[in-house]
Amino acid sequence: MISLPVVLAVAALLFGVGVYGVLGQTNTIMIIMGVELMLGAAMLNVVGFLRYSHPHATSGDFFVLVLMTLMALEGAVGFALVVSVFRSRRTSEADDLTELSG
């Protein structure tokens, strides 16, 4: 079994890469991918703490399944919005999408 500090270190690394993807990029697809990485890191923390605190319990499996579903929904809606904006404006850069009128 992998120890809890190793799981937390990997999750912190994933979260850091996700924060860089959100704050350091201008492409909206990269921003959405950064948010997905941050949600994945949070889910990894949940799994790590549940396995550490209750090694034989399966009570957190449903919670992780809900988190994975939310990640998939967020990605699908985000990419649909990016495709819609790209079709109307021909750009996917976040700096060019400052006004909400179509």
mmCIF file with all atom_site columns, C-alpha atoms in Angstrom:
data_model
loop_
_atom_site.group_PDB
_atom_site.id
_atom_site.type_symbol
_atom_site.label_atom_id
_atom_site.label_alt_id
_atom_site.label_comp_id
_atom_site.label_asym_id
_atom_site.label_entity_id
_atom_site.label_seq_id
_atom_site.pdbx_PDB_ins_code
_atom_site.Cartn_x
_atom_site.Cartn_y
_atom_site.Cartn_z
_atom_site.occupancy
_atom_site.B_iso_or_equiv
_atom_site.pdbx_formal_charge
_atom_site.auth_seq_id
_atom_site.auth_comp_id
_atom_site.auth_asym_id
_atom_site.auth_atom_id
_atom_site.pdbx_PDB_model_num
ATOM 1   C CA . MET A 1 1   ? 0.000   0.000  0.000   1.00 0.00 ? 1   MET A CA 1
ATOM 2   C CA . ILE A 1 2   ? 1.304   3.445  -0.909  1.00 0.00 ? 2   ILE A CA 1
ATOM 3   C CA . SER A 1 3   ? 1.740   5.736  2.081   1.00 0.00 ? 3   SER A CA 1
ATOM 4   C CA . LEU A 1 4   ? -0.372  8.838  2.578   1.00 0.00 ? 4   LEU A CA 1
ATOM 5   C CA . PRO A 1 5   ? 2.468   11.395 2.192   1.00 0.00 ? 5   PRO A CA 1
ATOM 6   C CA . VAL A 1 6   ? 3.306   10.002 -1.252  1.00 0.00 ? 6   VAL A CA 1
ATOM 7   C CA . VAL A 1 7   ? -0.330  10.299 -2.348  1.00 0.00 ? 7   VAL A CA 1
ATOM 8   C CA . LEU A 1 8   ? -0.532  13.845 -0.993  1.00 0.00 ? 8   LEU A CA 1
ATOM 9   C CA . ALA A 1 9   ? 2.711   14.826 -2.734  1.00 0.00 ? 9   ALA A CA 1
ATOM 10  C CA . VAL A 1 10  ? 1.456   13.530 -6.086  1.00 0.00 ? 10  VAL A CA 1
ATOM 11  C CA . ALA A 1 11  ? -1.868  15.314 -5.563  1.00 0.00 ? 11  ALA A CA 1
ATOM 12  C CA . ALA A 1 12  ? -0.053  18.544 -4.677  1.00 0.00 ? 12  ALA A CA 1
ATOM 13  C CA . LEU A 1 13  ? 2.046   18.236 -7.833  1.00 0.00 ? 13  LEU A CA 1
ATOM 14  C CA . LEU A 1 14  ? -1.069  17.671 -9.964  1.00 0.00 ? 14  LEU A CA 1
ATOM 15  C CA . PHE A 1 15  ? -2.807  20.590 -8.296  1.00 0.00 ? 15  PHE A CA 1
ATOM 16  C CA . GLY A 1 16  ? 0.193   22.842 -8.932  1.00 0.00 ? 16  GLY A CA 1
ATOM 17  C CA . VAL A 1 17  ? 0.250   21.924 -12.618 1.00 0.00 ? 17  VAL A CA 1
ATOM 18  C CA . GLY A 1 18  ? -3.496  22.620 -12.742 1.00 0.00 ? 18  GLY A CA 1
ATOM 19  C CA . VAL A 1 19  ? -3.064  26.033 -11.118 1.00 0.00 ? 19  VAL A CA 1
ATOM 20  C CA . TYR A 1 20  ? -0.386  26.877 -13.675 1.00 0.00 ? 20  TYR A CA 1
ATOM 21  C CA . GLY A 1 21  ? -2.749  25.755 -16.428 1.00 0.00 ? 21  GLY A CA 1
ATOM 22  C CA . VAL A 1 22  ? -5.503  28.031 -15.148 1.00 0.00 ? 22  VAL A CA 1
ATOM 23  C CA . LEU A 1 23  ? -3.453  31.094 -14.269 1.00 0.00 ? 23  LEU A CA 1
ATOM 24  C CA . GLY A 1 24  ? -0.634  30.921 -16.780 1.00 0.00 ? 24  GLY A CA 1
ATOM 25  C CA . GLN A 1 25  ? -2.389  30.066 -20.017 1.00 0.00 ? 25  GLN A CA 1
ATOM 26  C CA . THR A 1 26  ? -4.542  32.170 -22.309 1.00 0.00 ? 26  THR A CA 1
ATOM 27  C CA . ASN A 1 27  ? -6.104  29.383 -24.355 1.00 0.00 ? 27  ASN A CA 1
ATOM 28  C CA . THR A 1 28  ? -9.502  28.438 -22.943 1.00 0.00 ? 28  THR A CA 1
ATOM 29  C CA . ILE A 1 29  ? -8.996  24.739 -23.656 1.00 0.00 ? 29  ILE A CA 1
ATOM 30  C CA . MET A 1 30  ? -5.808  24.773 -21.574 1.00 0.00 ? 30  MET A CA 1
ATOM 31  C CA . ILE A 1 31  ? -7.683  26.572 -18.788 1.00 0.00 ? 31  ILE A CA 1
ATOM 32  C CA . ILE A 1 32  ? -10.379 23.880 -18.777 1.00 0.00 ? 32  ILE A CA 1
ATOM 33  C CA . MET A 1 33  ? -7.707  21.175 -18.728 1.00 0.00 ? 33  MET A CA 1
ATOM 34  C CA . GLY A 1 34  ? -6.106  22.915 -15.733 1.00 0.00 ? 34  GLY A CA 1
ATOM 35  C CA . VAL A 1 35  ? -9.413  22.891 -13.880 1.00 0.00 ? 35  VAL A CA 1
ATOM 36  C CA . GLU A 1 36  ? -9.768  19.186 -14.679 1.00 0.00 ? 36  GLU A CA 1
ATOM 37  C CA . LEU A 1 37  ? -6.305  18.541 -13.224 1.00 0.00 ? 37  LEU A CA 1
ATOM 38  C CA . MET A 1 38  ? -7.192  20.417 -10.057 1.00 0.00 ? 38  MET A CA 1
ATOM 39  C CA . LEU A 1 39  ? -10.396 18.410 -9.641  1.00 0.00 ? 39  LEU A CA 1
ATOM 40  C CA . GLY A 1 40  ? -8.439  15.203 -10.233 1.00 0.00 ? 40  GLY A CA 1
ATOM 41  C CA . ALA A 1 41  ? -5.959  16.222 -7.527  1.00 0.00 ? 41  ALA A CA 1
ATOM 42  C CA . ALA A 1 42  ? -8.800  16.890 -5.106  1.00 0.00 ? 42  ALA A CA 1
ATOM 43  C CA . MET A 1 43  ? -10.277 13.492 -5.909  1.00 0.00 ? 43  MET A CA 1
ATOM 44  C CA . LEU A 1 44  ? -6.894  11.864 -5.327  1.00 0.00 ? 44  LEU A CA 1
ATOM 45  C CA . ASN A 1 45  ? -6.736  13.552 -1.916  1.00 0.00 ? 45  ASN A CA 1
ATOM 46  C CA . VAL A 1 46  ? -10.196 12.227 -1.061  1.00 0.00 ? 46  VAL A CA 1
ATOM 47  C CA . VAL A 1 47  ? -9.220  8.693  -2.042  1.00 0.00 ? 47  VAL A CA 1
ATOM 48  C CA . GLY A 1 48  ? -5.932  8.918  -0.148  1.00 0.00 ? 48  GLY A CA 1
ATOM 49  C CA . PHE A 1 49  ? -7.518  10.148 3.067   1.00 0.00 ? 49  PHE A CA 1
ATOM 50  C CA . LEU A 1 50  ? -10.359 7.624  2.867   1.00 0.00 ? 50  LEU A CA 1
ATOM 51  C CA . ARG A 1 51  ? -7.933  4.731  2.366   1.00 0.00 ? 51  ARG A CA 1
ATOM 52  C CA . TYR A 1 52  ? -5.736  6.025  5.193   1.00 0.00 ? 52  TYR A CA 1
ATOM 53  C CA . SER A 1 53  ? -8.533  6.566  7.706   1.00 0.00 ? 53  SER A CA 1
ATOM 54  C CA . HIS A 1 54  ? -10.693 3.530  6.809   1.00 0.00 ? 54  HIS A CA 1
ATOM 55  C CA . PRO A 1 55  ? -8.589  1.012  4.849   1.00 0.00 ? 55  PRO A CA 1
ATOM 56  C CA . HIS A 1 56  ? -11.287 -1.635 4.435   1.00 0.00 ? 56  HIS A CA 1
ATOM 57  C CA . ALA A 1 57  ? -14.355 0.575  4.015   1.00 0.00 ? 57  ALA A CA 1
ATOM 58  C CA . THR A 1 58  ? -15.886 1.288  0.625   1.00 0.00 ? 58  THR A CA 1
ATOM 59  C CA . SER A 1 59  ? -18.047 4.198  1.763   1.00 0.00 ? 59  SER A CA 1
ATOM 60  C CA . GLY A 1 60  ? -16.108 6.796  -0.227  1.00 0.00 ? 60  GLY A CA 1
ATOM 61  C CA . ASP A 1 61  ? -16.457 5.032  -3.555  1.00 0.00 ? 61  ASP A CA 1
ATOM 62  C CA . PHE A 1 62  ? -19.805 6.680  -4.252  1.00 0.00 ? 62  PHE A CA 1
ATOM 63  C CA . PHE A 1 63  ? -18.385 10.108 -3.452  1.00 0.00 ? 63  PHE A CA 1
ATOM 64  C CA . VAL A 1 64  ? -15.491 9.562  -5.843  1.00 0.00 ? 64  VAL A CA 1
ATOM 65  C CA . LEU A 1 65  ? -17.941 8.395  -8.520  1.00 0.00 ? 65  LEU A CA 1
ATOM 66  C CA . VAL A 1 66  ? -19.923 11.618 -8.073  1.00 0.00 ? 66  VAL A CA 1
ATOM 67  C CA . LEU A 1 67  ? -16.707 13.648 -8.357  1.00 0.00 ? 67  LEU A CA 1
ATOM 68  C CA . MET A 1 68  ? -15.739 11.842 -11.559 1.00 0.00 ? 68  MET A CA 1
ATOM 69  C CA . THR A 1 69  ? -19.201 12.528 -12.990 1.00 0.00 ? 69  THR A CA 1
ATOM 70  C CA . LEU A 1 70  ? -18.874 16.216 -12.121 1.00 0.00 ? 70  LEU A CA 1
ATOM 71  C CA . MET A 1 71  ? -15.471 16.307 -13.808 1.00 0.00 ? 71  MET A CA 1
ATOM 72  C CA . ALA A 1 72  ? -16.902 14.794 -16.971 1.00 0.00 ? 72  ALA A CA 1
ATOM 73  C CA . LEU A 1 73  ? -19.869 17.180 -16.985 1.00 0.00 ? 73  LEU A CA 1
ATOM 74  C CA . GLU A 1 74  ? -17.684 20.202 -16.392 1.00 0.00 ? 74  GLU A CA 1
ATOM 75  C CA . GLY A 1 75  ? -15.399 19.180 -19.220 1.00 0.00 ? 75  GLY A CA 1
ATOM 76  C CA . ALA A 1 76  ? -18.247 18.529 -21.640 1.00 0.00 ? 76  ALA A CA 1
ATOM 77  C CA . VAL A 1 77  ? -20.019 21.823 -20.904 1.00 0.00 ? 77  VAL A CA 1
ATOM 78  C CA . GLY A 1 78  ? -16.759 23.776 -20.993 1.00 0.00 ? 78  GLY A CA 1
ATOM 79  C CA . PHE A 1 79  ? -15.671 22.316 -24.308 1.00 0.00 ? 79  PHE A CA 1
ATOM 80  C CA . ALA A 1 80  ? -19.150 22.888 -25.770 1.00 0.00 ? 80  ALA A CA 1
ATOM 81  C CA . LEU A 1 81  ? -18.944 26.542 -24.762 1.00 0.00 ? 81  LEU A CA 1
ATOM 82  C CA . VAL A 1 82  ? -15.471 26.866 -26.270 1.00 0.00 ? 82  VAL A CA 1
ATOM 83  C CA . VAL A 1 83  ? -16.647 25.318 -29.551 1.00 0.00 ? 83  VAL A CA 1
ATOM 84  C CA . SER A 1 84  ? -19.666 27.633 -29.631 1.00 0.00 ? 84  SER A CA 1
ATOM 85  C CA . VAL A 1 85  ? -17.538 30.725 -29.024 1.00 0.00 ? 85  VAL A CA 1
ATOM 86  C CA . PHE A 1 86  ? -14.934 29.558 -31.533 1.00 0.00 ? 86  PHE A CA 1
ATOM 87  C CA . ARG A 1 87  ? -17.593 29.185 -34.231 1.00 0.00 ? 87  ARG A CA 1
ATOM 88  C CA . SER A 1 88  ? -18.854 32.709 -33.721 1.00 0.00 ? 88  SER A CA 1
ATOM 89  C CA . ARG A 1 89  ? -15.588 34.560 -33.064 1.00 0.00 ? 89  ARG A CA 1
ATOM 90  C CA . ARG A 1 90  ? -12.910 32.331 -34.662 1.00 0.00 ? 90  ARG A CA 1
ATOM 91  C CA . THR A 1 91  ? -10.707 32.460 -31.560 1.00 0.00 ? 91  THR A CA 1
ATOM 92  C CA . SER A 1 92  ? -10.321 30.460 -28.382 1.00 0.00 ? 92  SER A CA 1
ATOM 93  C CA . GLU A 1 93  ? -7.994  32.842 -26.549 1.00 0.00 ? 93  GLU A CA 1
ATOM 94  C CA . ALA A 1 94  ? -9.349  34.017 -23.200 1.00 0.00 ? 94  ALA A CA 1
ATOM 95  C CA . ASP A 1 95  ? -7.940  37.533 -23.695 1.00 0.00 ? 95  ASP A CA 1
ATOM 96  C CA . ASP A 1 96  ? -10.040 38.027 -26.836 1.00 0.00 ? 96  ASP A CA 1
ATOM 97  C CA . LEU A 1 97  ? -13.256 36.927 -25.128 1.00 0.00 ? 97  LEU A CA 1
ATOM 98  C CA . THR A 1 98  ? -13.756 39.895 -22.837 1.00 0.00 ? 98  THR A CA 1
ATOM 99  C CA . GLU A 1 99  ? -17.198 40.996 -23.990 1.00 0.00 ? 99  GLU A CA 1
ATOM 100 C CA . LEU A 1 100 ? -20.283 38.836 -23.594 1.00 0.00 ? 100 LEU A CA 1
ATOM 101 C CA . SER A 1 101 ? -22.373 40.127 -26.485 1.00 0.00 ? 101 SER A CA 1
ATOM 102 C CA . GLY A 1 102 ? -22.504 37.884 -29.533 1.00 0.00 ? 102 GLY A CA 1
#
